[in-house]
Coordinates of C-alpha atoms and ligand atoms in Angstrom, one line a residue:
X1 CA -47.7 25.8 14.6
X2 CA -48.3 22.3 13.5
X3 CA -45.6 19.8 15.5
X4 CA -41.8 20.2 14.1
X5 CA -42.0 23.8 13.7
X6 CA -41.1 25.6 9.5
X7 CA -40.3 22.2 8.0
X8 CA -38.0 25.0 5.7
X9 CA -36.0 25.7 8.9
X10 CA -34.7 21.9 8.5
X11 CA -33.2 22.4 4.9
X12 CA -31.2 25.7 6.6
X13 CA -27.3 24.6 6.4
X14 CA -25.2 27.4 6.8
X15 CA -26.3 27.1 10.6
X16 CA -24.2 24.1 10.3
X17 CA -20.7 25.6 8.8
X18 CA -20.5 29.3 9.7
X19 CA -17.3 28.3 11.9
X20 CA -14.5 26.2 11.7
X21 CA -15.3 24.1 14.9
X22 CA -18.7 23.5 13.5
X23 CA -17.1 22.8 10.0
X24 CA -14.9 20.0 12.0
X25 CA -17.8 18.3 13.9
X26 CA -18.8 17.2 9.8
X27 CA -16.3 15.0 9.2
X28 CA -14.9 14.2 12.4
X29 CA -14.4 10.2 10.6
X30 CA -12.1 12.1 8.0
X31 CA -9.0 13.2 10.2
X32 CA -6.1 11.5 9.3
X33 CA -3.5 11.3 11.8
X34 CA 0.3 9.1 12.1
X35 CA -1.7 5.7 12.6
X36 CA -3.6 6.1 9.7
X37 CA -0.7 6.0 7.4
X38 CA 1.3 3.8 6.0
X39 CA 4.8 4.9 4.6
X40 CA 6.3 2.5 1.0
X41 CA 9.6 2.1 0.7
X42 CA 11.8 0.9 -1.8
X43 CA 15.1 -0.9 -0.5
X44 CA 17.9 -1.3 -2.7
X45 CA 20.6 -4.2 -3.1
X46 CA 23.4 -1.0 -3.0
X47 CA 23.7 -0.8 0.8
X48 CA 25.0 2.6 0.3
X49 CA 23.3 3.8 -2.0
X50 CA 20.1 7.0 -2.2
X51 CA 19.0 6.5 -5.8
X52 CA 16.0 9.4 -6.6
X53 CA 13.7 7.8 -8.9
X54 CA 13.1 10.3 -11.5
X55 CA 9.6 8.9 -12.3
X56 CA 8.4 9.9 -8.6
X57 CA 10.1 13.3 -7.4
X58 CA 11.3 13.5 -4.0
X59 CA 11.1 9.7 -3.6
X60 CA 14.3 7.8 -3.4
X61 CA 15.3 3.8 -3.2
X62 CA 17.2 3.5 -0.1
X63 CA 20.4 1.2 0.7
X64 CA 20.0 -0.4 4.1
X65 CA 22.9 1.9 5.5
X66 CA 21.0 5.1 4.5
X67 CA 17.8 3.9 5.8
X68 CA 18.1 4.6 9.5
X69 CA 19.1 8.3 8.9
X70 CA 16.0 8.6 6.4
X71 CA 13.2 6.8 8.8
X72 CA 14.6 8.6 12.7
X73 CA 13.2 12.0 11.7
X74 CA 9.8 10.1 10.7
X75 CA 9.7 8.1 13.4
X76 CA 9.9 11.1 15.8
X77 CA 7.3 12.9 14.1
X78 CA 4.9 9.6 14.8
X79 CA 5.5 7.6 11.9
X80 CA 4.1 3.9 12.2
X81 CA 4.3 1.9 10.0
X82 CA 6.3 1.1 6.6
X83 CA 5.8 -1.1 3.7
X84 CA 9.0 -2.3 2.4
X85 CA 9.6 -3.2 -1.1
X86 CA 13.0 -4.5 -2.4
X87 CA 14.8 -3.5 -5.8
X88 CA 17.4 -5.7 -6.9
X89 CA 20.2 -4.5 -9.7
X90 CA 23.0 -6.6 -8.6
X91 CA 21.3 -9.9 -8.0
X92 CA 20.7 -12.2 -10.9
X93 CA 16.5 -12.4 -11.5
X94 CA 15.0 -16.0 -12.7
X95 CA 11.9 -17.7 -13.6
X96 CA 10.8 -18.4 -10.4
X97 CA 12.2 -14.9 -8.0
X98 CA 14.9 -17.2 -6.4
X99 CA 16.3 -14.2 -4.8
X100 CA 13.4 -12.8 -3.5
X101 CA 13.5 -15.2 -0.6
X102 CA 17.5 -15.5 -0.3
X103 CA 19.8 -13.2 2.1
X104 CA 20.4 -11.3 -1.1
X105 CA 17.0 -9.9 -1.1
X106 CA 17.9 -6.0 0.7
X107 CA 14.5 -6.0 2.6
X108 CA 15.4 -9.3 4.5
X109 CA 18.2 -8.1 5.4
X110 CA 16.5 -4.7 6.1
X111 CA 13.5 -6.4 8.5
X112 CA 15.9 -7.4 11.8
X113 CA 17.4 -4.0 11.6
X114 CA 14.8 -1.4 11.2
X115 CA 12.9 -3.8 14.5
X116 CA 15.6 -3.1 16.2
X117 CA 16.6 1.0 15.7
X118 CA 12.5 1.0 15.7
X119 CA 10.8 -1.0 18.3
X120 CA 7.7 0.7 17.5
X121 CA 7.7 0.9 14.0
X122 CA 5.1 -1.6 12.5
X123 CA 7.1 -3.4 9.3
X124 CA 5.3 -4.5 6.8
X125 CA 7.0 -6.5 3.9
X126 CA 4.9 -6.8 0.0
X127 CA 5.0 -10.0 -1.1
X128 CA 5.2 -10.2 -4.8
X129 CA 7.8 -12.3 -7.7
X130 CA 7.9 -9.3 -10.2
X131 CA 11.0 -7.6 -9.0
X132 CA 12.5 -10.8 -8.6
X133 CA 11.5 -12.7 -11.8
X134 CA 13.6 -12.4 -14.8
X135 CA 9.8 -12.4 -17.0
X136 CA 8.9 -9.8 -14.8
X137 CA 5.2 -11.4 -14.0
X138 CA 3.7 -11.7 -10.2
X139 CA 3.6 -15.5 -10.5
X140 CA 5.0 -18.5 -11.8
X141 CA 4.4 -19.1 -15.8
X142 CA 4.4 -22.4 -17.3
X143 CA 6.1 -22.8 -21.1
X144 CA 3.3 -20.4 -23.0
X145 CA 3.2 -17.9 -21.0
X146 CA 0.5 -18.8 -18.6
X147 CA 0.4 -18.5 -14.8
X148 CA 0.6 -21.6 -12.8
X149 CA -1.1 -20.7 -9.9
X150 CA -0.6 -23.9 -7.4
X151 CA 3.5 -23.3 -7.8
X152 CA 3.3 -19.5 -7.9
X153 CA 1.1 -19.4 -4.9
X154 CA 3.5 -22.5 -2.9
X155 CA 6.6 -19.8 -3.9
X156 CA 4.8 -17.0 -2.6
X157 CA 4.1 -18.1 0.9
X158 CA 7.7 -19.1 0.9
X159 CA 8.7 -15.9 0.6
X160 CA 6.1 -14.5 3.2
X161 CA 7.2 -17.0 5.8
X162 CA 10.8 -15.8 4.9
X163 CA 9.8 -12.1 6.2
X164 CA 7.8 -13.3 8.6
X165 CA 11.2 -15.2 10.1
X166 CA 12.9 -12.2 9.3
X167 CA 10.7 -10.4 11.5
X168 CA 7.9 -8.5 9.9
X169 CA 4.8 -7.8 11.7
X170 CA 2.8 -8.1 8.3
X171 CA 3.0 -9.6 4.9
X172 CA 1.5 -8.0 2.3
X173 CA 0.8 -9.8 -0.6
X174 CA 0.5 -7.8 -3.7
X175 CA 0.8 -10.5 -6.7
X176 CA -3.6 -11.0 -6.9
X177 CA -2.8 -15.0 -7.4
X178 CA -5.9 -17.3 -6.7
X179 CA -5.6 -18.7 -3.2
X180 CA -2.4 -17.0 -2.1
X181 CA -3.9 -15.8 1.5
X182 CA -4.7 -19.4 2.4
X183 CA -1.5 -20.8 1.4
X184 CA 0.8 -18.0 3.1
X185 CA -1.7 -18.5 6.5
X186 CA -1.2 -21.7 6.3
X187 CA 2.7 -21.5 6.0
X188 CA 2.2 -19.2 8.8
X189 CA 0.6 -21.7 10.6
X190 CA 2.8 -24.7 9.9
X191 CA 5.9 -22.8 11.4
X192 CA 4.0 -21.3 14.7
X193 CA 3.9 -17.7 13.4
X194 CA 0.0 -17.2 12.5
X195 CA -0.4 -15.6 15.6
X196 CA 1.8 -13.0 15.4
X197 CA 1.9 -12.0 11.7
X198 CA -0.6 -10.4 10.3
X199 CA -1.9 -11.3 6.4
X200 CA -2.4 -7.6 4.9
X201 CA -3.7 -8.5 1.7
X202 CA -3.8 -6.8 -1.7
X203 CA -7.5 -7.8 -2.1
X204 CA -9.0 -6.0 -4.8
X205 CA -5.8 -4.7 -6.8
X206 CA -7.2 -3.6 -10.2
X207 CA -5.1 -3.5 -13.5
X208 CA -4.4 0.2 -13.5
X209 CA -2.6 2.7 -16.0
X210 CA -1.7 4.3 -13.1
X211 CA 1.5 2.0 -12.0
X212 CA 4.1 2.9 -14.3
X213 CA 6.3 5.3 -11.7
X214 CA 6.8 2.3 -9.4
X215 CA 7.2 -0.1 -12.0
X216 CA 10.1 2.2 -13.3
X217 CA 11.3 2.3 -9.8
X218 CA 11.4 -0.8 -8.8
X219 CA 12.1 -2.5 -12.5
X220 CA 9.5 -4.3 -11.9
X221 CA 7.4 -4.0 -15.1
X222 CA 6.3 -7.4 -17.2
X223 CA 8.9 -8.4 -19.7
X224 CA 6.2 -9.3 -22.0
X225 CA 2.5 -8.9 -22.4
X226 CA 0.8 -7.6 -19.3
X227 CA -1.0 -8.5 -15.8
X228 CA -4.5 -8.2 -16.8
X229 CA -4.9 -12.4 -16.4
X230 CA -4.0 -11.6 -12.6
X231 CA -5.4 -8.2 -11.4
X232 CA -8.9 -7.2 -11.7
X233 CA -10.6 -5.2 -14.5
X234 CA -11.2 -1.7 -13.5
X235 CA -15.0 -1.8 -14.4
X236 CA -15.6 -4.9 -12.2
X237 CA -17.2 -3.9 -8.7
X238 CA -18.7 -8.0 -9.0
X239 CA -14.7 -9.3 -9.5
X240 CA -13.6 -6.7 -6.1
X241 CA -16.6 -8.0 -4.1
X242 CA -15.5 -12.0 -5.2
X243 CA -12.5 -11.5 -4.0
X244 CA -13.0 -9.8 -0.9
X245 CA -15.3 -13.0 0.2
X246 CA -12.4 -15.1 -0.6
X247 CA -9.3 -13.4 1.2
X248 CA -12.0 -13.4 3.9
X249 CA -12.7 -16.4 3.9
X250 CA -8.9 -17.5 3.5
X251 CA -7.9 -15.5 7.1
X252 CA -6.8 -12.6 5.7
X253 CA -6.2 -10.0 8.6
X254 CA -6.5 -6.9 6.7
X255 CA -8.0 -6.2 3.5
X256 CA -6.7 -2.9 0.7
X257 CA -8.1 -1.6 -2.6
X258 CA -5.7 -0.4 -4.9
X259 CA -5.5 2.1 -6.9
X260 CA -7.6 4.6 -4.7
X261 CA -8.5 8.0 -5.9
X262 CA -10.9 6.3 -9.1
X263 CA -11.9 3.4 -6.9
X264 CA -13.6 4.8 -3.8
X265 CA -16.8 3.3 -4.8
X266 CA -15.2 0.0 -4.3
X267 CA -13.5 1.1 -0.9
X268 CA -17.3 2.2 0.3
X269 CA -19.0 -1.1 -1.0
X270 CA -16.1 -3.5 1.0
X271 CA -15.8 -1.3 4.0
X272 CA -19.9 -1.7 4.2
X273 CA -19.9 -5.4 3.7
X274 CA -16.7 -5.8 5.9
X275 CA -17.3 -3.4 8.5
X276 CA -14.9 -5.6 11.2
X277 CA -11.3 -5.7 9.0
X278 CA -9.4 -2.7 8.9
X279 CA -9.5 -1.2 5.0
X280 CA -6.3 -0.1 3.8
X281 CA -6.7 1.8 0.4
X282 CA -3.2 2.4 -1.9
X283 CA -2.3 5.6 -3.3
X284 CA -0.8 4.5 -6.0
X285 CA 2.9 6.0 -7.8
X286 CA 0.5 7.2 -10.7
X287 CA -2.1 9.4 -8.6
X288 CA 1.4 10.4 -6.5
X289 CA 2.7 11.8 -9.5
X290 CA -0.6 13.1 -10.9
X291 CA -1.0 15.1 -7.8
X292 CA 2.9 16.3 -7.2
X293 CA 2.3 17.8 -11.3
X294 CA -0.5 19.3 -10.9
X295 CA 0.9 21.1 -7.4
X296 CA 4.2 21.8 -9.4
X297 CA 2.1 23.3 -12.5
X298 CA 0.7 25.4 -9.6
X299 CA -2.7 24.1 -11.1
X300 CA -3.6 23.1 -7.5
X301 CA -2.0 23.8 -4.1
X302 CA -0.2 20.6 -2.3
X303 CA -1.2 20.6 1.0
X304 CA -4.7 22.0 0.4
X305 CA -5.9 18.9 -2.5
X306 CA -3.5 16.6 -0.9
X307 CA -5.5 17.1 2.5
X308 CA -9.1 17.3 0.0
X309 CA -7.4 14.3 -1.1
X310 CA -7.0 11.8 2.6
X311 CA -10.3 13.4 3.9
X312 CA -12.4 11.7 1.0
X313 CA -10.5 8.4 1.0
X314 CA -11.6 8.6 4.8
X315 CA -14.8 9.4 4.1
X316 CA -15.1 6.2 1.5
X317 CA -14.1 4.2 4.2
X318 CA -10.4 3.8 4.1
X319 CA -8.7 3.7 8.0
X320 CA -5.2 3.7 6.7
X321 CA -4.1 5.5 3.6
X322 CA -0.6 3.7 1.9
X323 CA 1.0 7.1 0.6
X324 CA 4.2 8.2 -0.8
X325 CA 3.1 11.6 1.1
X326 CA 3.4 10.6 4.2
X327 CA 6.8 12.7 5.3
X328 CA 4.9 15.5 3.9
X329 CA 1.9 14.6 6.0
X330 CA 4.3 13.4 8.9
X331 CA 5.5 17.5 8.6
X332 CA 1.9 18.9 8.5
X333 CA 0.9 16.8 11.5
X334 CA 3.4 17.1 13.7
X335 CA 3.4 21.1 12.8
X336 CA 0.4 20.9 14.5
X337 CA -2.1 22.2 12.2
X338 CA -4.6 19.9 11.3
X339 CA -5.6 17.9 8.3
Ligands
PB1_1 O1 2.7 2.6 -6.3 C1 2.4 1.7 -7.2 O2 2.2 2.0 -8.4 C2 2.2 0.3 -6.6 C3 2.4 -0.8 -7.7 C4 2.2 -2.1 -7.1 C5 3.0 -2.4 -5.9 N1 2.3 -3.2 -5.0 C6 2.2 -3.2 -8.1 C7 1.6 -2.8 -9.4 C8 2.1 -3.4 -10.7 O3 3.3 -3.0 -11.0 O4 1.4 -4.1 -11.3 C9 3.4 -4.1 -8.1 C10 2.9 -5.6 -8.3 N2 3.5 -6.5 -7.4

């Protein structure tokens, strides 16, 4: 027989899958374990208060006093790592998000205390205006209407260096201004913190259908008009790759897509080209809520899609998965079976 032997015996695949340890060697860069999740969290100004937000099911805002008995049971099934985002109701909001950078924002005040019930927790704070601005926009808008990206980028690194003080281990800034990642390194580096904060950015955040939940939760939707000046159009692959350069090129630490589940092809083409920064990818309140529907309509089972779900954001090239699962998944895990 000619060298190489039946070349049909090379197209033979079920020699490949006919177990389940066979089946795993596959996709052994799928598994999804504690550190490749991240856990969001909405922090209310009601210290007291658990409010469930009826636009996600089973996800609540939390008062800082409720937090610690919400996050122990996480943390001891491996949890590590959270991304705080604050909700204000009792705290007047203005044209610039005064308050988002004043002890009145709940997640400054949260930062000190989860480092310290949580040593090894991993805090991440977003950095954004919208839940703080009384128009409801990401920046700063001049008389019309407009952003004005110098002072909205200047206020946003004053509110990163104001969670960075407070302690958190990243910043995360979700607004998609022009230029915000050099501006908040920079801060970063004018007050001897660059070094030990890391720049987690929001790089190629599209302008999705699929953010209303969260917007409803965190009354953070535009007063007016919409965010389509600011976050990228969801058929531009040109716009994701533009601004990937430029966070790059501005120091950012860490770069995301966001949404996920209808942008892997944009989490494959960044992860290729930037191979040496960790890829964070978002699963958005929208795909959380399509997926918890279809699982409640008992058109698909939970576990079983959700775990379809993580494996192919893996496989796209995501190494840590932003997901309002993630007590679910903390359960699976730590229940030992694998996903
Ligand atoms: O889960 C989600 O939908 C995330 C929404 C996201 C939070 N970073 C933003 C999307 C939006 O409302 O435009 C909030 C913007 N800072």
């Amino acid at each position: 027989m000619a060298s190489g032997g039946n070349p049909a015996n090379k197209h033979i695949l079920h020699s490949s899958i006919f177990n389940k340890t066979l089946r795993g060697w596959q996709g052994l860069n799928c598994e999804i374990t504690q550190k490749n999740l991240m856990y969001p969290i909405f922090i209310v100004d009601d210290e007291n208060a658990v409010q469930p937000i009826q636009s996600m099911p089973g996800i609540s805002r939390f008062g800082i006093n409720r937090l610690k008995d919400h996050l122990s049971p996480l943390v001891e099934k491996g949890l590590q790592s959270v991304l705080l985002f604050g909700v204000i109701n009792n705290v007047p909001k203005d044209e610039t998000g005064s308050n988002a950078s004043t002890e009145k924002n709940p997640v400054l005040k949260a930062v000190p205390k989860l480092k310290t019930w949580f040593p090894s927790l991993t805090v991440a704070c977003d950095v954004c205006l919208c839940a703080y601005t009384s128009h409801g926009h990401c920046g700063i808008l001049d008389k019309d209407g407009y952003i004005k990206n110098d002072d909205s980028i200047k206020r946003l690194a004053e509110v990163a260096l104001a969670y960075a003080k407070a302690g958190a281990d990243i910043v995360a800034p979700s607004d998609m201004m022009d230029g915000r990642i050099g501006a908040i390194k920079q801060s970063l580096r004018d007050n001897g913190l660059v070094n030990r904060v890391s720049v987690l950015s929001y790089t190629a955040k599209f302008a999705s259908n699929l953010y209303g939940p969260f917007r409803d939760a965190s009354k953070s939707a535009p007063a007016f008009g919409d965010r389509k000046c600011y976050q990228l159009p969801s058929e531009s692959t040109g716009l994701a790759l533009r601004a990937a350069a430029r966070d790059v090129e501005e120091g950012a630490d860490m770069l995301m897509v966001k949404p996920v589940l209808i942008y892997m092809d944009i989490v494959k083409e960044l992860k290729n080209k930037y191979p040496e920064y960790p890829m964070f990818v978002y699963q958005v309140s929208g795909e959380f809520a399509m997926i918890h529907h279809a699982a409640k309509a008992e058109a698909v089972d939970l576990r079983l899609v959700l775990t379809e779900v993580l494996s192919s954001l893996r496989r796209s090239g995501a190494d840590v998965i932003i997901t309002y699962f993630t007590p679910q998944i903390l359960d699976w895990i730590h229940g030992g079976s694998k996903l």
